[in-house]
Structure formats: C-alpha cells, structure tokens
XYZ file of C-alpha atoms in Angstrom:
372
model
C 0.000 0.000 0.000
C 1.307 3.448 -0.936
C 1.223 5.399 2.295
C 1.512 9.065 1.250
C -0.607 10.313 -1.649
C -0.556 13.976 -2.792
C -3.805 15.778 -2.036
C -5.968 16.554 -5.064
C -7.199 20.079 -4.446
C -9.669 20.250 -7.304
C -13.274 19.497 -8.115
C -13.302 15.957 -9.512
C -14.284 15.483 -13.144
C -14.236 11.684 -13.468
C -17.694 10.089 -13.847
C -17.443 8.469 -10.413
C -16.414 11.776 -8.828
C -19.251 13.606 -10.574
C -21.827 11.113 -9.325
C -20.400 11.057 -5.796
C -20.505 14.856 -5.623
C -24.067 14.959 -6.945
C -25.208 12.409 -4.364
C -23.385 14.251 -1.572
C -25.007 17.567 -2.435
C -28.462 16.418 -3.576
C -29.228 13.359 -1.470
C -31.647 11.732 -1.283
C -31.590 11.717 -5.081
C -32.984 9.410 -7.763
C -30.924 8.078 -10.672
C -32.856 10.053 -13.283
C -32.187 13.236 -11.314
C -28.492 12.318 -11.209
C -28.491 12.155 -14.990
C -30.085 15.604 -15.186
C -27.677 17.354 -12.813
C -24.519 15.585 -13.995
C -25.075 15.466 -17.741
C -24.050 11.788 -17.771
C -26.030 9.135 -19.607
C -28.331 6.794 -17.651
C -26.036 3.878 -18.495
C -23.014 5.738 -17.126
C -24.970 6.703 -14.021
C -25.868 3.062 -13.404
C -22.253 1.931 -13.788
C -20.937 4.588 -11.430
C -23.659 3.979 -8.843
C -22.836 0.261 -8.918
C -19.123 0.991 -8.427
C -19.774 3.443 -5.597
C -22.207 1.008 -3.966
C -19.596 -1.763 -4.121
C -17.150 0.579 -2.353
C -19.735 1.242 0.346
C -19.873 4.963 -0.490
C -23.454 5.103 -1.782
C -26.518 3.291 -0.467
C -30.085 2.864 -1.657
C -32.602 4.205 0.846
C -35.462 1.740 0.505
C -36.960 3.118 3.685
C -37.761 6.370 1.887
C -40.027 4.766 -0.728
C -43.723 4.000 -0.359
C -44.317 0.571 -1.935
C -47.951 1.097 -2.905
C -47.184 2.122 -6.508
C -47.299 0.111 -9.701
C -44.177 -1.499 -11.144
C -40.696 -1.915 -9.770
C -39.928 0.785 -7.188
C -37.020 3.194 -7.695
C -34.930 3.905 -4.639
C -33.259 7.224 -3.808
C -29.522 7.282 -3.191
C -27.546 8.806 -0.338
C -23.988 8.704 0.924
C -23.260 6.140 3.588
C -22.689 8.515 6.474
C -22.828 5.807 9.131
C -20.043 3.331 8.373
C -17.140 5.382 6.976
C -14.866 8.139 8.253
C -11.627 10.043 7.679
C -9.187 11.534 10.201
C -7.294 14.782 9.912
C -5.332 17.403 11.774
C -4.501 21.046 11.220
C -1.143 21.818 12.832
C -1.018 25.482 13.783
C 1.603 27.650 15.433
C -0.146 27.551 18.811
C -2.647 24.717 18.646
C -3.398 21.632 16.610
C -6.955 20.699 15.748
C -7.809 16.990 15.466
C -10.956 15.917 13.620
C -12.953 12.890 12.505
C -15.451 13.384 9.659
C -17.833 11.253 7.642
C -17.665 10.740 3.879
C -19.690 13.891 3.268
C -17.227 16.057 5.199
C -19.481 16.457 8.229
C -17.472 16.661 11.433
C -18.237 13.815 13.810
C -15.857 15.000 16.522
C -13.046 17.509 16.870
C -10.920 19.005 19.585
C -7.779 21.105 19.882
C -4.503 20.339 21.638
C -1.479 22.523 22.237
C 1.062 22.172 19.424
C 4.263 20.698 20.920
C 7.342 22.897 20.503
C 9.958 20.430 21.741
C 11.957 17.998 19.594
C 10.322 18.072 16.112
C 10.334 14.307 15.558
C 8.949 13.672 19.011
C 6.314 16.378 18.504
C 5.184 14.820 15.222
C 4.975 11.380 16.825
C 2.890 12.718 19.711
C 0.424 14.413 17.379
C 0.092 11.313 15.188
C -0.546 9.166 18.247
C -3.285 11.573 19.344
C -4.985 11.348 15.941
C -4.780 7.544 16.065
C -6.253 7.518 19.567
C -9.135 9.687 18.386
C -9.745 7.473 15.342
C -9.839 4.421 17.598
C -12.889 5.880 19.341
C -14.667 5.478 15.988
C -13.576 1.884 15.438
C -17.134 0.993 14.478
C -16.546 2.887 11.255
C -14.164 2.037 8.447
C -11.338 4.583 8.363
C -10.611 5.556 4.749
C -7.873 8.193 4.804
C -5.829 10.570 6.919
C -4.992 14.205 6.239
C -2.575 16.828 7.550
C -2.859 20.572 6.886
C 0.187 22.545 8.034
C 2.108 25.727 7.322
C 5.684 25.930 6.133
C 6.957 24.048 3.090
C 5.260 20.744 2.295
C 6.589 18.067 -0.048
C 3.213 16.664 -1.039
C 4.710 13.569 -2.675
C 6.476 12.395 0.490
C 4.578 14.156 3.291
C 7.842 15.699 4.540
C 7.544 19.175 6.081
C 9.847 22.096 6.833
C 8.187 24.491 9.293
C 10.577 27.205 10.563
C 8.089 28.586 13.086
C 7.885 25.160 14.768
C 11.556 24.374 14.229
C 10.688 21.450 11.960
C 13.242 20.387 9.353
C 12.535 17.417 7.068
C 9.924 15.944 9.402
C 8.090 13.020 7.785
C 4.677 13.719 9.244
C 2.886 11.918 6.367
C 4.599 8.553 6.798
C 4.280 8.789 10.593
C 0.542 9.369 10.423
C 0.085 6.604 7.837
C 1.874 4.184 10.162
C -0.249 5.307 13.099
C -3.565 5.018 11.233
C -2.865 2.154 8.846
C -4.440 3.998 5.888
C -3.137 6.313 3.136
C -2.418 9.897 4.155
C -2.216 13.215 2.314
C -0.281 16.266 3.541
C -0.959 19.776 2.280
C -0.029 23.409 2.924
C -2.774 24.710 5.174
C -3.938 27.837 3.325
C -4.224 25.863 0.085
C -6.267 23.310 2.022
C -8.573 26.028 3.345
C -9.109 27.289 -0.196
C -9.862 23.720 -1.307
C -12.501 23.377 1.405
C -14.377 26.313 -0.137
C -14.461 24.383 -3.430
C -15.009 20.802 -2.289
C -17.015 20.876 0.943
C -19.865 22.991 -0.326
C -22.267 23.052 -3.265
C -20.933 22.151 -6.686
C -18.469 24.629 -8.132
C -19.729 26.427 -11.223
C -16.256 26.591 -12.791
C -14.677 29.123 -15.066
C -13.562 31.681 -12.478
C -10.413 32.958 -10.811
C -10.366 33.393 -7.050
C -8.061 34.532 -4.248
C -8.158 33.161 -0.713
C -6.489 35.070 2.149
C -5.846 33.809 5.662
C -4.647 35.846 8.631
C -4.533 34.656 12.204
C -1.203 33.959 13.896
C 0.231 33.464 10.426
C -0.708 34.815 6.995
C -1.174 33.133 3.655
C -2.779 33.346 0.236
C -3.967 30.762 -2.278
C -5.166 31.060 -5.866
C -8.006 29.023 -7.358
C -8.622 28.640 -11.101
C -11.627 26.886 -12.588
C -12.353 24.761 -9.535
C -8.724 23.929 -8.770
C -6.311 25.274 -6.153
C -3.035 26.289 -7.773
C -0.208 24.283 -6.168
C 3.193 25.542 -7.383
C 5.785 22.833 -7.997
C 8.145 24.464 -5.496
C 5.511 24.857 -2.810
C 3.288 27.666 -1.636
C 4.470 31.245 -1.830
C 4.280 33.711 1.040
C 2.621 37.056 1.674
C 4.226 37.339 5.117
C 6.945 39.722 3.931
C 4.713 42.236 2.139
C 5.788 45.676 3.449
C 3.166 47.674 5.322
C 2.975 50.936 7.251
C 2.105 50.183 10.878
C 2.969 53.172 13.119
C 0.501 52.107 15.816
C 0.956 48.344 15.832
C 4.696 48.213 15.163
C 5.984 51.766 15.495
C 6.695 52.220 11.790
C 7.344 50.159 8.658
C 6.702 46.435 9.130
C 5.862 43.228 7.329
C 2.358 41.902 6.863
C 3.159 39.001 9.211
C 4.104 41.505 11.941
C 0.598 42.979 12.255
C -1.430 39.800 12.849
C -1.640 37.587 15.911
C -2.820 38.177 19.444
C 0.541 39.256 20.827
C 0.952 42.080 18.310
C -2.058 43.948 19.645
C -1.039 43.292 23.243
C 2.464 44.659 22.726
C 1.115 47.723 20.957
C -1.373 48.359 23.766
C 1.387 48.197 26.396
C 3.719 50.427 24.385
C 1.066 53.091 23.802
C -0.807 52.774 27.093
C -4.017 51.734 25.339
C -6.549 48.955 25.618
C -6.094 46.042 23.216
C -9.462 46.844 21.648
C -8.602 50.528 21.233
C -9.890 51.952 17.969
C -6.350 53.019 17.047
C -5.163 49.429 17.194
C -8.103 47.641 15.553
C -8.586 50.358 12.920
C -4.957 50.179 11.837
C -5.033 46.396 11.529
C -8.243 46.575 9.455
C -6.670 49.202 7.201
C -3.558 47.102 6.625
C -5.562 43.962 5.903
C -7.710 45.759 3.365
C -4.743 47.422 1.670
C -2.724 44.202 1.352
C -5.662 42.285 -0.105
C -6.283 45.181 -2.516
C -2.694 44.992 -3.789
C -3.147 41.392 -4.845
C -6.640 42.031 -6.161
C -5.261 44.726 -8.449
C -2.394 42.505 -9.627
C -4.531 39.432 -10.341
C -8.006 40.925 -10.956
C -9.899 37.875 -9.620
C -13.607 37.189 -9.854
C -13.847 36.593 -6.104
C -11.860 37.095 -2.891
C -12.487 34.943 0.192
C -10.965 35.931 3.540
C -10.568 33.753 6.631
C -8.883 33.816 10.017
C -9.456 35.675 13.254
C -7.588 38.821 12.138
C -10.250 39.572 9.534
C -13.024 39.362 12.105
C -11.257 41.041 15.029
C -12.714 44.525 14.522
C -15.868 45.313 16.539
C -17.572 46.210 13.255
C -16.552 42.924 11.677
C -15.355 42.899 8.086
C -16.792 46.327 7.202
C -13.632 48.373 8.020
C -11.470 45.909 6.062
C -13.854 46.214 3.122
C -13.709 50.013 3.326
C -9.900 49.996 3.305
C -9.920 47.517 0.434
C -12.287 49.708 -1.592
C -10.192 52.813 -0.966
C -6.900 51.127 -1.882
C -7.979 49.205 -4.992
C -7.355 50.952 -8.296
C -9.696 48.702 -10.295
C -12.864 50.492 -11.258
C -15.474 47.837 -10.549
C -16.481 46.961 -6.972
C -15.729 43.586 -5.398
C -17.185 42.408 -2.107
C -14.852 40.474 0.179
C -16.475 37.165 1.097
C -15.871 35.629 4.528
C -15.105 31.921 4.537
C -18.281 29.885 4.785
C -16.578 27.828 7.507
C -16.029 30.741 9.885
C -14.191 29.709 13.037
C -14.066 26.120 11.754
C -11.784 26.939 8.830
C -8.841 24.963 10.261
C -11.132 22.000 10.871
C -12.366 22.157 7.278
C -8.747 22.249 6.047
C -7.856 19.064 7.918
C -10.978 17.284 6.676
C -10.657 18.280 3.023
C -7.053 17.042 2.828
C -8.282 13.659 4.046
C -11.131 13.620 1.506
C -9.641 15.309 -1.570
C -8.168 12.224 -3.259
C -11.385 10.285 -2.660
C -13.501 13.125 -4.069
C -11.240 13.459 -7.139
C -11.586 9.817 -8.185
C -13.207 7.521 -5.606
C -12.601 4.286 -7.484
C -8.900 4.975 -8.124
C -8.433 6.241 -4.548
C -9.646 2.992 -3.039
C -7.353 0.979 -5.289
C -4.343 2.171 -3.243
C -5.659 0.510 -0.072
C-alpha cells in the first residue's frame, strides 16, 4: 500500500467523482435526477452507482419509498454517512486541531490540543498518536484516509515538512501518520487546504472563475483558485508574510504583513502606547492594513472573487466592514468587489484538515480505493 498520496485540491471530473458529488449535495436523489444534474447518460450513471455502492460509499434508501405504486420501485440514493470516516489534523503555530469526519465532510468530533514545541520528531509522533487515539474511538466505522494541513513548506509527494516557526526540518509527518492510522495519508499546505474546502465541501463549483483566498490569524497566507482547482506551485506555496506595510501604531513604523497579525501584536502595541487592546487606534490600523494588502493582490490578479478567513479579519468590533472600506479605498480597479468571509467561519482549520483527508477520494473515488 502506498502510504503518502498527494492531495488533489480540485473538483473531480471523473464520472465516479461527478456522481459522488451529486449524491453528496443532492441526497436523497434518484438516478434520473443524477443524470439531469450531472449530464451523464443513464447507463453511465448506473455503472458509477454500482461501483460506488460496491465501495460502500453510496446506499439505496429503501426506507424512503412507499411501496404502494405500480411497477418496480425506484430507490433514492444517499452517501453512507454511518459506516465510513476520515481523520485529519490542522497543525497550527499555537494549537493543533484533530478531527474525525464522515464521507460527506461532516465533522463527527473535533478538539484542539497545544502544538508541541519540543523535539520536532517527538512532537510529530505525539500528534500522530493523538490522531490515532481519536480514530480508535470510531472503530465501528471504516477509516478511509488521513490528512494533515500545516504551514511551512510541504513536499506533497512524500509528506515531509519544513516548518521554521515550529523548528521542523525534514519531518516526515505523512509517513508517521500513515503508520499510526494504517491507511493512506495526504499532507498539504494549510492555506491551500482552506481554499480547497471552499471548493469541495460545499455546493458544486460552477467553474470558469479565478479566485483569491487570504488567511490571517497567527500566520498569513494566500492561495489562488482557477476553474475549480487550487493552484499548487511545484516548489511549494508562496508567502505574503513579507509584504511591506505601514504600521505606526501596531509596530511603530514600517513592518511586514506578518508583523501585524496575531494576538501578541495587539497586546504589545497596547502596552507600548498605554491603550486597551481593543482601542480603535489598534483595531482600525489592523483593518486598514488587511484591506490594503488584499487590494494589492486584487489589483495585480483581478480575480472574480476574494475569500478571507482567520481571526484577524473578524477582530474589529464592526466585523469585516472596516477591512472592506480599506480595500475599496486602496484598490485601483474600477469595478467593486465584495470580500467574502469563509463559509466555515471559526471552523476553517477543521475544514482544512478534513478536506485534505477527503480530496483524493472526491477526485476519483474508485482509483483512490485501489491504493488501499
């Protein structure tokens, strides 16, 4: 069994993936309705439903049909949400979120632990053991896949991670988690995973657009999506952390984008200036900087949509409105664009962990199960 498989951060286009997605979104759904929404022929629908049923992914819900009609009854289809699961973790700078989800991406259980900052190999082993312990609580379900979303530089082919903030260098988190769980594992850069969750764990993607995804909490990041696919550069994710900003209140002068996010930044500024952490001078400046940085990339790329996530974007008492105002003022493009908050809100890290564990299955369910 191949233990580490690169995440597939794109809306699946194979017939099996198309049918699985249609069942996930539209269930309970009849086969003729599947043909209508997918554009596939009835014969293709039948073949894919049979394959997905053999895998245990799709089930016929005979209990939903009244048998008083004439002729052979037709049964609606749903995902099997009762017998399957995936396990994932989002490793953050301060805390790591562990999650178990069903085949549809619905969280069954999640909790956070403090991210270890001792020996990197020992820290990775501890976290993998905690995921395995959590998965064992769901031993009544068949575990399909494991996923890791993490910052730093990720070698998606091997699951090896360099994470300077954690002091990790060439840590094989993918192979460790695969050994702990006994199933294939995917490892992905966390902001790219968050962007993928917007595409894969919601309604079907319409396709044909260009999007930007920004994250700012204790760390910052940006991802690009094109036509239902997250762009994954061959040399790993880029960084917006070093973008220069003017931060006289938060940092006393010129700073980097990374320097203005995080809880400690506001606390240090409040102490230095003799202000409260929620002072309008502090929260207004952070909102201005966020809006201006996002506007820079909007003007350079001219996307169809911009999604923002992370506590920094929602830290202002007026929510996203001041960030939007700064964005509007800074952007030089003539047509307006509304910043869209992530549909996962405070659960964005949880969604990242889950989508990494599901992405290969969603891309091609039949091929994914052949690696087991």
